[in-house]
CSV table of C-alpha atoms in Angstrom, one decimal:
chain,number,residue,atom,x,y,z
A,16,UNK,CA,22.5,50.8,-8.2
A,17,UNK,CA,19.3,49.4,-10.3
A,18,UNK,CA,16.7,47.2,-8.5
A,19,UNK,CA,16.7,43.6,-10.3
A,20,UNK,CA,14.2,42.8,-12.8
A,21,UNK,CA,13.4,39.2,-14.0
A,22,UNK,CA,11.4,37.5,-16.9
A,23,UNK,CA,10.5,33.3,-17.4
A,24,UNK,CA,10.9,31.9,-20.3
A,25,UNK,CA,8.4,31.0,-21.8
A,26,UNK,CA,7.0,34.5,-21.4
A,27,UNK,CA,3.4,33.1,-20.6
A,28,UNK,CA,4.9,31.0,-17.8
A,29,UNK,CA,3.6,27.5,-18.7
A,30,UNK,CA,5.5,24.5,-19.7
A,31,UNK,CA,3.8,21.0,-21.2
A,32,UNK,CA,6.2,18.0,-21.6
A,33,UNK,CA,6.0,14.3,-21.5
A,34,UNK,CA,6.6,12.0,-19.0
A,35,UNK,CA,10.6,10.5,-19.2
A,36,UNK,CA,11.3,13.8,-20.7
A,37,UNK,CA,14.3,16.5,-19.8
A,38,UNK,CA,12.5,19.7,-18.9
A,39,UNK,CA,14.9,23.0,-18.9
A,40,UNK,CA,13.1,26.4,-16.8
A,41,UNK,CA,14.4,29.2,-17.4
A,42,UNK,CA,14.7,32.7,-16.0
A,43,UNK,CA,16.8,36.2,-17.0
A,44,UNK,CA,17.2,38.7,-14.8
A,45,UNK,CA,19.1,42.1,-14.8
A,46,UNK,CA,20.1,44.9,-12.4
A,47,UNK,CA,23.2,46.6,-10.7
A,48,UNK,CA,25.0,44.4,-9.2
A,49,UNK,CA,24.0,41.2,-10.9
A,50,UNK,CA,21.4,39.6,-9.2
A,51,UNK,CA,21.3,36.3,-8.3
A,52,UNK,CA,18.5,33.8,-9.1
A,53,UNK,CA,17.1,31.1,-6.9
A,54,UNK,CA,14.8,28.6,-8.0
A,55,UNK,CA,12.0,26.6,-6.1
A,56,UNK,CA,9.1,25.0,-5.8
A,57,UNK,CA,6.0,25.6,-3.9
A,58,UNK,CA,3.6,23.4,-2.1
A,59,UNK,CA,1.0,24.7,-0.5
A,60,UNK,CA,1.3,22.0,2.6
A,61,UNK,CA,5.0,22.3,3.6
A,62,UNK,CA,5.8,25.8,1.3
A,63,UNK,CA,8.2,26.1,-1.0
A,64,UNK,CA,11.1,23.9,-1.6
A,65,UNK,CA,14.7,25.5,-2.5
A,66,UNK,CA,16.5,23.4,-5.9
A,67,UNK,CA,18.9,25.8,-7.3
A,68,UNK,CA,20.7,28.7,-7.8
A,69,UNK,CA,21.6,29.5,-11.2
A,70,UNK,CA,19.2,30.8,-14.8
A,71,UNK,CA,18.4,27.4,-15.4
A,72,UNK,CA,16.4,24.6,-13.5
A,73,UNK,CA,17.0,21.5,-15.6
A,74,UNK,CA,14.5,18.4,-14.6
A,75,UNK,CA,15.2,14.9,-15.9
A,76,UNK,CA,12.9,11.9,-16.6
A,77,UNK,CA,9.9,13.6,-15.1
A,78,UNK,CA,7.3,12.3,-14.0
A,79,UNK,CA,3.9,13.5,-12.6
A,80,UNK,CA,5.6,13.9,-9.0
A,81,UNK,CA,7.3,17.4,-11.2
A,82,UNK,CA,4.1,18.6,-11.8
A,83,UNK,CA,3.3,21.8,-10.0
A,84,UNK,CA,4.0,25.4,-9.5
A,85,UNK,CA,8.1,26.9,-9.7
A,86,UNK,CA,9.2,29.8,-8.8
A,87,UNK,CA,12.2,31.9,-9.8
A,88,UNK,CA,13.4,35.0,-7.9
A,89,UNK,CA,16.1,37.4,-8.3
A,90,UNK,CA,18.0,39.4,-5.6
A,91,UNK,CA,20.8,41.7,-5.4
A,92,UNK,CA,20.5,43.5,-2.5
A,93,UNK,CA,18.7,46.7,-4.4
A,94,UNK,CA,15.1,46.7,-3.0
A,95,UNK,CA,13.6,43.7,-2.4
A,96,UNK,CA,14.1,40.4,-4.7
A,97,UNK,CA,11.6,40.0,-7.8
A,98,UNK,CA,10.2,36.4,-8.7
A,99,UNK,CA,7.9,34.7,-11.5
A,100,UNK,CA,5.9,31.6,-11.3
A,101,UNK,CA,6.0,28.6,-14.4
A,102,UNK,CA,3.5,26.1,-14.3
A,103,UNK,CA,4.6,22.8,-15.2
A,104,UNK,CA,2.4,20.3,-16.5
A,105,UNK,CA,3.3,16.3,-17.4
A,106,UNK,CA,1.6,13.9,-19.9
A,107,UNK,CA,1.7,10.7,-19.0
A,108,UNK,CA,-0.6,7.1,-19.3
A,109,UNK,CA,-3.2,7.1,-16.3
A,110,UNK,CA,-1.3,5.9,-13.1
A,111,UNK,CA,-3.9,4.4,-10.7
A,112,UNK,CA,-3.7,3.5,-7.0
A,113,UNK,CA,-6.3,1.5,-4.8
A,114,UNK,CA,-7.4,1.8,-1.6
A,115,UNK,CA,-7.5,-1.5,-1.2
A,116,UNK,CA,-6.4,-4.5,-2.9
A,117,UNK,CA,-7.7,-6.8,-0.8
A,118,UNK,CA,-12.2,-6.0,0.1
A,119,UNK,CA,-13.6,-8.1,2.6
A,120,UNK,CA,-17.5,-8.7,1.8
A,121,UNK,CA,-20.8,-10.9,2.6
A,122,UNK,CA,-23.7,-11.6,1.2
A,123,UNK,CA,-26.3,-8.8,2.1
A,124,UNK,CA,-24.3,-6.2,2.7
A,125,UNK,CA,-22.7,-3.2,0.9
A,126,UNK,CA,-19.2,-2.7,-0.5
A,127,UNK,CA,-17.3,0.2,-2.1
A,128,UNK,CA,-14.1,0.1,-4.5
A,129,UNK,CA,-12.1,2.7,-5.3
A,130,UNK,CA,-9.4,3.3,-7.6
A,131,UNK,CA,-7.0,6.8,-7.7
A,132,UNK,CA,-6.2,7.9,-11.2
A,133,UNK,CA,-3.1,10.0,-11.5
A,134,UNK,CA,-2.1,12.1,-14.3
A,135,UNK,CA,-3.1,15.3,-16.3
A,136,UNK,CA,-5.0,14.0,-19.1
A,137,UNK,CA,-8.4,13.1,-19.1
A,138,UNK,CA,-9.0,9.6,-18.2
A,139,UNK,CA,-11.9,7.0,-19.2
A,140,UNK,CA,-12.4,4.5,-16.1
A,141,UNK,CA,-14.1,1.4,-16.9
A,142,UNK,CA,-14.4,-1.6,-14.2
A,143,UNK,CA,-14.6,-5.6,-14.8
A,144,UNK,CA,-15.2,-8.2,-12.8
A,145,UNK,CA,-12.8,-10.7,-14.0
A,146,UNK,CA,-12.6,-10.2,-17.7
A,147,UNK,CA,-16.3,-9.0,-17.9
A,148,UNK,CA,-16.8,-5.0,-18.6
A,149,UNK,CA,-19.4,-3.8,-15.9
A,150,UNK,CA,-22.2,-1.6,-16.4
A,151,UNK,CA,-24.5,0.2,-13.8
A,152,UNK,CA,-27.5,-1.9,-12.8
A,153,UNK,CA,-29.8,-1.9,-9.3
A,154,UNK,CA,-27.3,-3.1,-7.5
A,155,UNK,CA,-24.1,-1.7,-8.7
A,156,UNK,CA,-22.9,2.0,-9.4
A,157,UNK,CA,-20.0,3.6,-10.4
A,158,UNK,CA,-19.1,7.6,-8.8
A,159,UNK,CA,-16.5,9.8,-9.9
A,160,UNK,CA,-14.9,12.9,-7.8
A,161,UNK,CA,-12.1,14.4,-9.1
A,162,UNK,CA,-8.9,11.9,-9.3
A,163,UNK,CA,-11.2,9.3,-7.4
A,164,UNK,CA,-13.1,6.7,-9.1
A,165,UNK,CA,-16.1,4.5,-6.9
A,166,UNK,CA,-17.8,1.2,-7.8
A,167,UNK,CA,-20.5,0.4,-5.1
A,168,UNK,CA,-21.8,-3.0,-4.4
A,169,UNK,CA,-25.3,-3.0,-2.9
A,170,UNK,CA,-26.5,-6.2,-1.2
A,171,UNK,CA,-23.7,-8.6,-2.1
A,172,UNK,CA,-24.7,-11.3,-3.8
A,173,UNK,CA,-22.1,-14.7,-3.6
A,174,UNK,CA,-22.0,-13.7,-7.3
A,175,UNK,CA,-20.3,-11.0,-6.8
A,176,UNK,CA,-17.1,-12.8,-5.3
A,177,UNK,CA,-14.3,-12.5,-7.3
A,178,UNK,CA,-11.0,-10.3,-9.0
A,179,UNK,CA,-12.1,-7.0,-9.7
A,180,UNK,CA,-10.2,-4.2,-11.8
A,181,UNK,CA,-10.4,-0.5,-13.0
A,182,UNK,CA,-9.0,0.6,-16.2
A,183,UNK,CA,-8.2,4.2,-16.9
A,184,UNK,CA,-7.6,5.1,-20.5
A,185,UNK,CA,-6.3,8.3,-22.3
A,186,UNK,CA,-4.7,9.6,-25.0
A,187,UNK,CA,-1.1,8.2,-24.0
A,188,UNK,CA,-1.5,4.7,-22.8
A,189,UNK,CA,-3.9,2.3,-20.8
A,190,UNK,CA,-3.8,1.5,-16.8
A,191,UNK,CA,-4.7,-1.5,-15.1
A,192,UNK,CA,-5.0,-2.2,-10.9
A,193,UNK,CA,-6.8,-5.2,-9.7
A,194,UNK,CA,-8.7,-5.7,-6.6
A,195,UNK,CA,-9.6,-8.9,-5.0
A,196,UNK,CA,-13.1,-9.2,-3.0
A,197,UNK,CA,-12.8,-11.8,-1.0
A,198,UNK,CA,-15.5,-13.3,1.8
A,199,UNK,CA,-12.7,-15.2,3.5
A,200,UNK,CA,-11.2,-13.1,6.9
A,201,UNK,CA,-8.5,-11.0,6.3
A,202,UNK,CA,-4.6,-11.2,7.7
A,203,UNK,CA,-4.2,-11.3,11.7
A,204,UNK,CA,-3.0,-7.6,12.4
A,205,UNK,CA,-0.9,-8.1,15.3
A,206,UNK,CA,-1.2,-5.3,17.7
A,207,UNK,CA,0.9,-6.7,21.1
A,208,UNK,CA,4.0,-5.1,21.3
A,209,UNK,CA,7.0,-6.7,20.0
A,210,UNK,CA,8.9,-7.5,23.2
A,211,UNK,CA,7.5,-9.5,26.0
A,212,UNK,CA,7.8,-7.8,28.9
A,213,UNK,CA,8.1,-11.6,30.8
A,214,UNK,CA,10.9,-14.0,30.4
A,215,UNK,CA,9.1,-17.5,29.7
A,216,UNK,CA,5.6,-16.4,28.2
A,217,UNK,CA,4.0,-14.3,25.9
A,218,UNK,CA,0.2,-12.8,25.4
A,219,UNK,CA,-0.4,-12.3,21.5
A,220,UNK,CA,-3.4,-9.8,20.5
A,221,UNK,CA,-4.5,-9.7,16.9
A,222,UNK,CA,-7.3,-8.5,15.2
A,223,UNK,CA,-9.1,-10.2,12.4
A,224,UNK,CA,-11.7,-8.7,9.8
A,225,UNK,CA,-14.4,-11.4,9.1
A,226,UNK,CA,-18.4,-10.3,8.6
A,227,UNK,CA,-19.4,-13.9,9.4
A,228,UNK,CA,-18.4,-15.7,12.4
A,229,UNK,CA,-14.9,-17.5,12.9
A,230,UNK,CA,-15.5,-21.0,12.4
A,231,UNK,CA,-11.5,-22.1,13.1
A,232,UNK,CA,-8.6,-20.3,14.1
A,233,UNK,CA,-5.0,-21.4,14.9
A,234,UNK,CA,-1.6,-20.9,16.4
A,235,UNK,CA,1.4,-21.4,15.5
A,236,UNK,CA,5.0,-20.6,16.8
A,237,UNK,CA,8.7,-21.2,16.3
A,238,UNK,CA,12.1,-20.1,17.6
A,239,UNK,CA,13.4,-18.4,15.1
A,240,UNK,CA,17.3,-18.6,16.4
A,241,UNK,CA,18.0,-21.6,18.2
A,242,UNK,CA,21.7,-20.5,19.0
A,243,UNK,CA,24.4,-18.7,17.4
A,244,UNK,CA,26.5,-21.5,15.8
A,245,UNK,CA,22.9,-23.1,14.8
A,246,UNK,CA,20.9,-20.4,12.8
A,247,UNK,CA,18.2,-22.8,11.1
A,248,UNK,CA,14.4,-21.9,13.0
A,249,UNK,CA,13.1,-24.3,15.3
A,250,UNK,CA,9.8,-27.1,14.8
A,251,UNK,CA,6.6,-25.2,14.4
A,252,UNK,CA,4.2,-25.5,17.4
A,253,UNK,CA,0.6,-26.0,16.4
A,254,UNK,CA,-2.3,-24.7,18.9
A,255,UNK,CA,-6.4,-24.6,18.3
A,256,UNK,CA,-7.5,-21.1,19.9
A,257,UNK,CA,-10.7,-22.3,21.6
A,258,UNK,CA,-11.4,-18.9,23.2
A,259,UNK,CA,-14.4,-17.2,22.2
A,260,UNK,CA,-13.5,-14.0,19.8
A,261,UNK,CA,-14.9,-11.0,21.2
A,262,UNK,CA,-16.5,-8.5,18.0
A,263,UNK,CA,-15.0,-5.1,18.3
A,264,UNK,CA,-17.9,-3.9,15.8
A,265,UNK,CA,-19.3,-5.5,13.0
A,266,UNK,CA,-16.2,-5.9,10.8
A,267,UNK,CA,-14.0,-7.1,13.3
A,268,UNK,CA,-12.4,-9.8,15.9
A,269,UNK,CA,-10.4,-9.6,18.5
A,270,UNK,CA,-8.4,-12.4,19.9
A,271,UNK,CA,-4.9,-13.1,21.8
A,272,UNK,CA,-3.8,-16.4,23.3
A,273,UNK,CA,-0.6,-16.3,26.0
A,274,UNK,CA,2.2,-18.3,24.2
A,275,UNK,CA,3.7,-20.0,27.6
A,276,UNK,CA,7.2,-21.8,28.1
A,277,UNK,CA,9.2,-19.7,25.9
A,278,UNK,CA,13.1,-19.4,26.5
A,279,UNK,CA,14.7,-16.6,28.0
A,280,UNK,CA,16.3,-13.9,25.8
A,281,UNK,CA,15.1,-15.9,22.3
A,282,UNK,CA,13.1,-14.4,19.5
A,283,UNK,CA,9.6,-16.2,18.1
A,284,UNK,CA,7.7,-16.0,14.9
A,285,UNK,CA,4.0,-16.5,14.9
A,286,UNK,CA,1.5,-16.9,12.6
A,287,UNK,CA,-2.1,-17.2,13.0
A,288,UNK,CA,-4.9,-18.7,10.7
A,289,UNK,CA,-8.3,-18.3,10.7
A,290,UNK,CA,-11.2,-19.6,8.7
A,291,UNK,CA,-14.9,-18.6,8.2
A,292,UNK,CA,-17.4,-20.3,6.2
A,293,UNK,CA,-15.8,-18.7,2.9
A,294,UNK,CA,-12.3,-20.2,3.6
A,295,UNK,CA,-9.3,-19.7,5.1
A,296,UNK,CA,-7.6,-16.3,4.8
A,297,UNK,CA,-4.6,-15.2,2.7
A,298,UNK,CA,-0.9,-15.8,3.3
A,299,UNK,CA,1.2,-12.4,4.3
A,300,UNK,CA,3.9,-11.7,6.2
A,301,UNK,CA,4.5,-9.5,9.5
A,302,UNK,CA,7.8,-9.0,10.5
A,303,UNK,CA,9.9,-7.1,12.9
A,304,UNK,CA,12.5,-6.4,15.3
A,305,UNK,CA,13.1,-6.9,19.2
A,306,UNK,CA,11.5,-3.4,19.4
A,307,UNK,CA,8.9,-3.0,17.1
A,308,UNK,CA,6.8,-4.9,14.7
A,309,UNK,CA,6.8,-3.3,11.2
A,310,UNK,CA,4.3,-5.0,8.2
A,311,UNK,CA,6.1,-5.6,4.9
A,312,UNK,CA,4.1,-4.4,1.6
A,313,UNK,CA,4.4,-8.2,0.3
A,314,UNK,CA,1.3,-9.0,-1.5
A,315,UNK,CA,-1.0,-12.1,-0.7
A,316,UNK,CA,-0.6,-15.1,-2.6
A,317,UNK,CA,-3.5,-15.6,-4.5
A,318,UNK,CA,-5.0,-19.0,-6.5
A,319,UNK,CA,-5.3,-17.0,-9.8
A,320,UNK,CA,-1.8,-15.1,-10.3
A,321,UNK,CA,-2.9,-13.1,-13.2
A,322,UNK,CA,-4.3,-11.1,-10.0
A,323,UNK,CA,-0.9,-10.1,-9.5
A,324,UNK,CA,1.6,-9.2,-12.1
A,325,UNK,CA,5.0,-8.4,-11.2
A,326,UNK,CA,4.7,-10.9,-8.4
A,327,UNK,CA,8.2,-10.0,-5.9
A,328,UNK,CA,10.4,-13.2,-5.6
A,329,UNK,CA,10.0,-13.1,-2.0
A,330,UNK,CA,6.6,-14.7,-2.5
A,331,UNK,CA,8.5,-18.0,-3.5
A,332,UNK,CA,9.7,-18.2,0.2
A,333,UNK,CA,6.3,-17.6,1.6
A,334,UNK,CA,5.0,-20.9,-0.9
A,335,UNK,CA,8.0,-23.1,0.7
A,336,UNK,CA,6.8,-21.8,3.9
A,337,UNK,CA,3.5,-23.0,3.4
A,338,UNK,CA,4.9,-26.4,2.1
A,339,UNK,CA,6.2,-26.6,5.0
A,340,UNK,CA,3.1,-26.0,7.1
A,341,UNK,CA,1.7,-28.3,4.9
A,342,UNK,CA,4.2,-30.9,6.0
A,343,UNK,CA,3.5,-29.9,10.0
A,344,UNK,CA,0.0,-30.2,9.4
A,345,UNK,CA,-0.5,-33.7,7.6
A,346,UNK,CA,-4.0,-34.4,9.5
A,347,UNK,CA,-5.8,-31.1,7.9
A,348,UNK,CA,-5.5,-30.7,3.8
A,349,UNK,CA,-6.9,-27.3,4.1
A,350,UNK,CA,-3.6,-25.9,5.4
A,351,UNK,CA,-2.1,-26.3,1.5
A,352,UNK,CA,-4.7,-23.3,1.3
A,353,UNK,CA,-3.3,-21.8,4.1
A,354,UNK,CA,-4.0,-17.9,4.7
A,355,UNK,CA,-1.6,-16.3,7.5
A,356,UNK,CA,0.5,-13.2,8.8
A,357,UNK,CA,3.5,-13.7,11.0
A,358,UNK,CA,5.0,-11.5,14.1
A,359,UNK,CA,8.3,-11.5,15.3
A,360,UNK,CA,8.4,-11.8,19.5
A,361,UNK,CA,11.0,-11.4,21.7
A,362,UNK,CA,11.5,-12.7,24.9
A,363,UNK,CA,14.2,-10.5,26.1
């Protein structure tokens, strides 16, 4: 009987490729009886991950989720199992995620941006304002920490409005994410539950992030189902919410308004709109089920679409739903600009 012994190739245990790339590991090990090898990969949150049992751990189109630590071990029963570690490392273009695409701001106050840069090549980051390169000034300054990347706003100024994006640059390609800065209030959040808990009415509870005081905010509902042979939604019903908001700190509004004469066992969409002295806030879309509400990742339609490339088709049926608010609403032109976020209700 002879313990196993094992060795990675490469010998030195670290492996460079390029993103889209196949990626073969590869371990030999020896002993009496044959040991057997097991492959995985650690993570230092949830531990290591088992992916295969054979010499060879082949990775296709990787990407910089495959980046990381593997481990190959061999055991056959003779003492205890031997392993090795490969480090594998990805090249790719800078991948960047926001924190936010969407920053609420005012004049006077201070705002921060921040863009994520993925990858393991050294990155440039540079940040416009629309198509304008910015530089640090009195007002404005730009921190890095790691993969995080910061532009801070000091004492907005109205200039200061506008689309904002960070660029990271390196030696394999150029990244670009955008970020809109906006003083109009952001989307209702819906926070009442989804079902109704009373047969014929309905309190809705939203929050709202505005810095300057609601000027306007409306209502309004439909059936979605009106029966099962007839599946088209019912008339929209229109309501001004006259109730004072009630600040939950300085960011925020809270609001709710008791839908009443609803129909037993139906299911309602609502939408709410709200309007500060910067405008009226953006269109998105909350849906759910009878249970639950669940948000959908659907960006906001914007005015300028270079702001979003890649724009899903889903927000062509969002525009015919605000033509058709449009047409509900033929006494207030502003609703063609309309900004809103819907909930599904339930009755039942």
């Amino acid at each position: 009987l002879v313990p196993p012994t094992l060795r990675a190739l490469p010998h030195n245990g670290q492996v460079t490729a390029r993103k889209g790339s196949t990626v073969t590991l590869e371990c030999k090990a020896s002993g009496n009886p044959v040991p057997t090898i097991y492959w995985f990969k650690k993570d230092m949150f949830s531990g290591p991950t088992h992916l295969s049992d054979s010499s060879t751990l082949i990775l296709e189109n990787v990407d910089r989720h495959h980046a990381g630590i593997y481990q190959c071990s061999a055991d056959n029963g003779v003492k205890e199992r031997v392993s090795m570690d490969i480090q594998l490392t990805i090249l790719s273009p800078p991948e960047i995620t926001v924190e936010k695409s969407w920053v609420h701001a005012a004049e006077g106050y201070d705002i921060e941006l921040v863009c994520i840069v993925h990858g393991d090549v050294n990155s440039e980051m540079l940040w416009y304002q629309n198509s304008f390169l910015l530089d640090a000034t009195d007002r404005r300054s730009m921190y890095s920490r790691d993969d995080r990347y910061s532009l801070i706003i000091r004492n907005f100024q109205s200039s200061d409005f506008g689309n904002y994006s960070c660029v990271a640059d390196n030696a394999l390609g150029r990244t670009k994410k955008y970020i809109e800065v906006s003083g109009r209030p952001g989307p209702a959040d819906f926070i009442s539950p989804a079902l109704s808990g009373s047969l014929d009415h309905y309190n809705l509870t939203w929050t709202i992030e505005t810095i300057p005081a609601l000027e306007e905010t409306k209502l309004l509902y439909r059936r979605l189902l009106m029966n099962e042979t007839y599946q088209h939604p019912g008339k929209w019903h229109e309501f001004h919410i006259k109730a004072t908001a009630v600040r939950t700190d300085n960011t925020h509004y809270i609001m709710s308004y008791v839908i009443k004469n609803l129909e037993h066992n139906a299911v309602y969409e609502a939408i709410v709109q709200a309007r500060n002295k910067y405008g009226w806030n953006e269109l998105k879309r909350f849906s759910g089920t009878s249970s639950k509400l669940q948000a959908l990742d659907i960006p906001a339609v914007f005015d300028q679409p270079e702001v979003r490339p890649n724009f899903p088709a889903e927000a062509a049926g969002l525009a015919n739903e605000r033509d058709e608010l449009r047409r509900t609403n033929t006494t207030d032109p502003i609703v063609s600009e309309l900004a809103v976020k819907k909930a599904v209700i339930s009755t039942r």
